[in-house]
Short mmCIF file of C-alpha atoms in Angstrom, two decimals:
data_model
loop_
_atom_site.label_atom_id
_atom_site.label_comp_id
_atom_site.label_asym_id
_atom_site.label_seq_id
_atom_site.Cartn_x
_atom_site.Cartn_y
_atom_site.Cartn_z
CA UNK A 20 -46.04 -44.85 83.24
CA UNK A 21 -43.87 -43.20 85.62
CA UNK A 22 -43.85 -39.37 84.98
CA UNK A 23 -40.44 -37.73 84.22
CA UNK A 24 -39.68 -35.29 87.10
CA UNK A 25 -38.78 -31.84 86.58
CA UNK A 26 -35.20 -32.53 87.84
CA UNK A 27 -34.88 -35.37 85.45
CA UNK A 28 -35.79 -32.87 82.45
CA UNK A 29 -33.38 -30.59 83.32
CA UNK A 30 -30.51 -33.17 83.59
CA UNK A 31 -31.59 -34.53 80.16
CA UNK A 32 -31.93 -30.95 78.72
CA UNK A 33 -28.22 -30.34 80.03
CA UNK A 34 -26.82 -33.38 78.47
CA UNK A 35 -28.29 -32.61 75.13
CA UNK A 36 -26.71 -29.03 74.91
CA UNK A 37 -23.41 -30.53 76.15
CA UNK A 38 -23.58 -33.18 73.30
CA UNK A 39 -24.38 -30.27 70.63
CA UNK A 40 -21.49 -27.82 72.17
CA UNK A 41 -18.89 -30.45 72.08
CA UNK A 42 -16.57 -32.10 74.16
CA UNK A 43 -15.96 -30.69 77.78
CA UNK A 44 -13.75 -31.25 80.48
CA UNK A 45 -10.69 -30.61 78.22
CA UNK A 46 -8.90 -32.47 75.68
CA UNK A 47 -7.86 -35.25 78.16
CA UNK A 48 -11.28 -36.81 77.60
CA UNK A 49 -11.49 -36.28 73.95
CA UNK A 50 -8.30 -35.80 72.03
CA UNK A 51 -8.06 -33.31 69.49
CA UNK A 52 -6.79 -34.65 66.32
CA UNK A 53 -3.99 -33.33 64.15
CA UNK A 54 -0.31 -33.54 64.23
CA UNK A 55 1.52 -32.57 67.55
CA UNK A 56 3.47 -29.28 66.91
CA UNK A 57 4.78 -26.17 68.76
CA UNK A 58 5.77 -22.62 67.79
CA UNK A 59 9.32 -22.53 66.65
CA UNK A 60 9.23 -18.92 66.83
CA UNK A 61 7.13 -16.03 67.71
CA UNK A 62 4.24 -15.44 64.88
CA UNK A 63 3.97 -11.73 63.40
CA UNK A 64 1.43 -12.94 60.58
CA UNK A 65 -1.38 -15.87 60.18
CA UNK A 66 0.33 -16.13 56.64
CA UNK A 67 3.58 -17.30 58.09
CA UNK A 68 3.97 -19.41 61.20
CA UNK A 69 6.82 -21.46 62.05
CA UNK A 70 6.21 -24.69 63.63
CA UNK A 71 8.17 -27.49 65.33
CA UNK A 72 6.64 -30.78 64.57
CA UNK A 73 6.94 -33.58 67.32
CA UNK A 74 9.87 -35.97 66.45
CA UNK A 75 11.15 -33.52 64.08
CA UNK A 76 14.31 -31.44 64.46
CA UNK A 77 13.60 -28.77 61.72
CA UNK A 78 10.50 -26.47 61.68
CA UNK A 79 7.83 -26.27 58.89
CA UNK A 80 6.20 -23.24 57.96
CA UNK A 81 2.21 -22.91 57.39
CA UNK A 82 -0.22 -20.41 56.69
CA UNK A 83 -3.65 -19.78 58.31
CA UNK A 84 -6.26 -18.57 55.46
CA UNK A 85 -9.55 -16.96 55.90
CA UNK A 86 -11.14 -20.55 55.28
CA UNK A 87 -9.00 -22.22 57.77
CA UNK A 88 -10.74 -23.49 61.04
CA UNK A 89 -9.14 -22.37 64.31
CA UNK A 90 -9.75 -22.55 68.19
CA UNK A 91 -8.68 -24.42 71.20
CA UNK A 92 -10.15 -25.24 74.74
CA UNK A 93 -12.61 -22.24 76.23
CA UNK A 94 -11.39 -21.40 79.45
CA UNK A 95 -14.64 -20.82 81.22
CA UNK A 96 -16.59 -24.01 79.98
CA UNK A 97 -13.50 -26.17 78.79
CA UNK A 98 -15.43 -27.19 75.56
CA UNK A 99 -13.60 -27.40 72.37
CA UNK A 100 -14.19 -23.80 70.70
CA UNK A 101 -13.79 -23.65 66.74
CA UNK A 102 -14.32 -20.73 64.53
CA UNK A 103 -12.84 -18.88 61.67
CA UNK A 104 -9.96 -16.45 61.80
CA UNK A 105 -12.49 -13.79 60.90
CA UNK A 106 -14.74 -14.76 63.81
CA UNK A 107 -11.86 -14.27 66.42
CA UNK A 108 -13.45 -11.08 67.85
CA UNK A 109 -17.00 -12.55 67.91
CA UNK A 110 -18.76 -13.17 71.35
CA UNK A 111 -18.16 -16.83 72.08
CA UNK A 112 -21.25 -18.85 71.65
CA UNK A 113 -20.12 -21.94 73.75
CA UNK A 114 -21.05 -20.68 77.07
CA UNK A 115 -22.20 -17.61 78.75
CA UNK A 116 -18.92 -16.00 79.40
CA UNK A 117 -19.36 -13.03 76.98
CA UNK A 118 -15.72 -13.03 75.76
CA UNK A 119 -14.55 -12.76 72.41
CA UNK A 120 -13.57 -16.06 70.80
CA UNK A 121 -9.71 -15.02 70.83
CA UNK A 122 -10.08 -14.56 74.44
CA UNK A 123 -11.54 -17.60 75.40
CA UNK A 124 -8.75 -19.68 73.75
CA UNK A 125 -6.08 -17.30 74.85
CA UNK A 126 -6.97 -17.98 78.47
CA UNK A 127 -6.21 -14.30 79.21
CA UNK A 128 -6.36 -10.80 78.20
CA UNK A 129 -4.78 -10.16 74.66
CA UNK A 130 -4.05 -6.45 72.93
CA UNK A 131 -6.30 -7.34 70.07
CA UNK A 132 -9.03 -10.01 69.90
CA UNK A 133 -7.16 -11.98 67.22
CA UNK A 134 -6.36 -15.27 66.79
CA UNK A 135 -2.51 -13.76 66.02
CA UNK A 136 -2.80 -12.19 69.33
CA UNK A 137 -3.99 -15.35 71.15
CA UNK A 138 -0.79 -17.57 69.54
CA UNK A 139 1.51 -14.82 70.69
CA UNK A 140 0.15 -15.00 74.04
CA UNK A 141 0.86 -18.72 74.63
CA UNK A 142 3.05 -20.50 77.11
CA UNK A 143 6.16 -21.68 75.87
CA UNK A 144 5.71 -25.25 74.70
CA UNK A 145 1.90 -25.10 73.98
CA UNK A 146 1.10 -27.60 71.59
CA UNK A 147 -0.88 -26.67 68.19
CA UNK A 148 -2.65 -29.56 66.45
CA UNK A 149 -2.13 -28.97 63.03
CA UNK A 150 -4.20 -30.48 60.14
CA UNK A 151 -2.85 -29.37 56.94
CA UNK A 152 -5.08 -29.01 53.91
CA UNK A 153 -2.23 -29.57 51.25
CA UNK A 154 0.97 -31.04 53.05
CA UNK A 155 2.73 -30.51 49.53
CA UNK A 156 2.20 -26.88 49.33
CA UNK A 157 4.81 -24.54 50.37
CA UNK A 158 4.30 -22.83 52.62
CA UNK A 159 1.39 -25.33 53.46
CA UNK A 160 -2.24 -23.95 54.19
CA UNK A 161 -3.73 -25.13 57.52
CA UNK A 162 -6.95 -26.65 57.12
CA UNK A 163 -7.01 -26.83 60.97
CA UNK A 164 -4.73 -25.06 63.67
CA UNK A 165 -6.11 -25.91 67.29
CA UNK A 166 -4.54 -24.99 70.59
CA UNK A 167 -4.40 -28.28 72.79
CA UNK A 168 -3.88 -27.69 76.50
CA UNK A 169 -3.58 -31.29 77.33
CA UNK A 170 -0.02 -31.56 75.88
CA UNK A 171 3.01 -29.70 75.82
CA UNK A 172 5.96 -30.10 73.67
CA UNK A 173 9.18 -28.57 74.76
CA UNK A 174 12.48 -27.92 73.28
CA UNK A 175 15.13 -29.03 75.84
CA UNK A 176 18.79 -29.84 76.22
CA UNK A 177 20.65 -31.69 79.03
CA UNK A 178 18.06 -34.52 79.80
CA UNK A 179 19.80 -37.31 77.50
CA UNK A 180 19.68 -40.58 79.50
CA UNK A 181 16.65 -39.58 81.45
CA UNK A 182 14.12 -42.21 81.20
CA UNK A 183 10.36 -41.46 81.49
CA UNK A 184 10.21 -42.86 84.81
CA UNK A 185 12.89 -40.12 85.84
CA UNK A 186 11.19 -37.63 84.36
CA UNK A 187 7.68 -38.54 85.57
CA UNK A 188 9.26 -38.60 89.26
CA UNK A 189 10.26 -35.20 88.78
CA UNK A 190 7.02 -33.75 87.50
CA UNK A 191 4.25 -36.02 88.77
CA UNK A 192 3.35 -33.78 91.88
CA UNK A 193 2.95 -30.69 89.22
CA UNK A 194 0.24 -32.55 87.34
CA UNK A 195 2.41 -34.60 84.58
CA UNK A 196 0.82 -37.91 83.93
CA UNK A 197 3.52 -38.83 81.50
CA UNK A 198 6.80 -37.55 80.11
CA UNK A 199 9.19 -38.88 77.45
CA UNK A 200 12.00 -37.61 75.49
CA UNK A 201 11.72 -37.49 71.53
CA UNK A 202 13.41 -36.35 68.69
CA UNK A 203 16.80 -37.49 69.87
CA UNK A 204 16.47 -36.21 73.13
CA UNK A 205 15.62 -32.65 72.02
CA UNK A 206 12.02 -32.33 72.68
CA UNK A 207 10.10 -33.20 76.09
CA UNK A 208 6.45 -34.31 75.39
CA UNK A 209 4.20 -34.06 78.33
CA UNK A 210 0.55 -35.01 78.76
CA UNK A 211 -1.05 -33.20 81.82
CA UNK A 212 -4.06 -33.70 83.94
CA UNK A 213 -3.89 -29.89 84.63
CA UNK A 214 -4.30 -27.79 81.50
CA UNK A 215 -1.10 -26.40 80.12
CA UNK A 216 -0.85 -22.55 81.14
CA UNK A 217 1.51 -20.30 82.53
CA UNK A 218 1.63 -22.12 86.05
CA UNK A 219 2.30 -25.47 84.78
CA UNK A 220 4.87 -23.97 82.44
CA UNK A 221 6.83 -22.42 85.38
CA UNK A 222 6.55 -25.26 87.38
CA UNK A 223 7.94 -27.73 84.81
CA UNK A 224 10.82 -25.44 84.01
CA UNK A 225 12.09 -25.73 87.59
CA UNK A 226 11.85 -29.49 87.40
CA UNK A 227 13.80 -29.52 84.27
CA UNK A 228 16.35 -27.43 85.63
CA UNK A 229 16.44 -29.83 88.78
CA UNK A 230 17.12 -32.63 86.49
CA UNK A 231 20.09 -31.07 84.87
CA UNK A 232 18.20 -29.69 81.71
CA UNK A 233 16.93 -26.42 80.20
CA UNK A 234 14.34 -25.11 77.80
CA UNK A 235 16.12 -24.38 74.45
CA UNK A 236 15.22 -21.70 71.63
CA UNK A 237 15.31 -23.33 68.04
CA UNK A 238 17.72 -22.57 65.15
CA UNK A 239 15.61 -21.29 62.35
CA UNK A 240 17.04 -21.47 58.90
CA UNK A 241 16.07 -18.21 56.83
CA UNK A 242 14.71 -19.55 53.55
CA UNK A 243 16.05 -16.55 51.62
CA UNK A 244 19.73 -16.47 52.76
CA UNK A 245 20.35 -19.74 54.10
CA UNK A 246 21.40 -17.87 57.04
CA UNK A 247 20.56 -19.54 60.77
CA UNK A 248 19.50 -17.43 63.58
CA UNK A 249 18.24 -18.27 66.84
CA UNK A 250 14.51 -18.07 67.34
CA UNK A 251 13.01 -16.64 70.30
CA UNK A 252 10.87 -18.65 72.55
CA UNK A 253 7.20 -18.34 71.88
CA UNK A 254 6.62 -16.86 75.39
CA UNK A 255 9.79 -17.81 77.26
CA UNK A 256 9.56 -18.49 80.97
CA UNK A 257 10.62 -15.58 83.13
#
């Protein structure tokens, strides 16, 4: 019987580690489950997060509890990193980066090592995959809220009549692999071969402007008063 070489053993051991660690190479290869949503307003507390679901014109409010699972793609190893909110400041165990969990999924420095700070730092249109523990609860409690950088959901205006082919032609060169308007042409759903970050966000914003459209803020209805105010973008493009 042929003896297994040291190189083969290393390859087998590496494959075993990656299998335990979770999917790598980003969410394009292994889709993250959950409803596609994006921030409808800058969150100030994990107890009340306003999200705009794909295909819907009105936001929903969810809360992230201590028992909820949060996370996203680790910037260093690109593995799917999951943790509890209380573990946001703990050192990443996905790889040897040595960063706190919240920093790994925020893809940049944040003031405090919390998942709230990670959410506040996200580029406009970043998708949050929502799995609700109790969809009938008000506000609903999130079982999972995961940052998905393989997709973007952008509130837009001025793009009515643009076909997926028109949109893709304007954005293919910047790494977009599919583009379509949803929710009555008020949302732009993008899939990207590059992970959604500040660079792609700015490039897409320029492409939208070249097509005659623009990114929009969202009208948020205050629950207590019924008054409508314009919510600021999650992290508006400058």
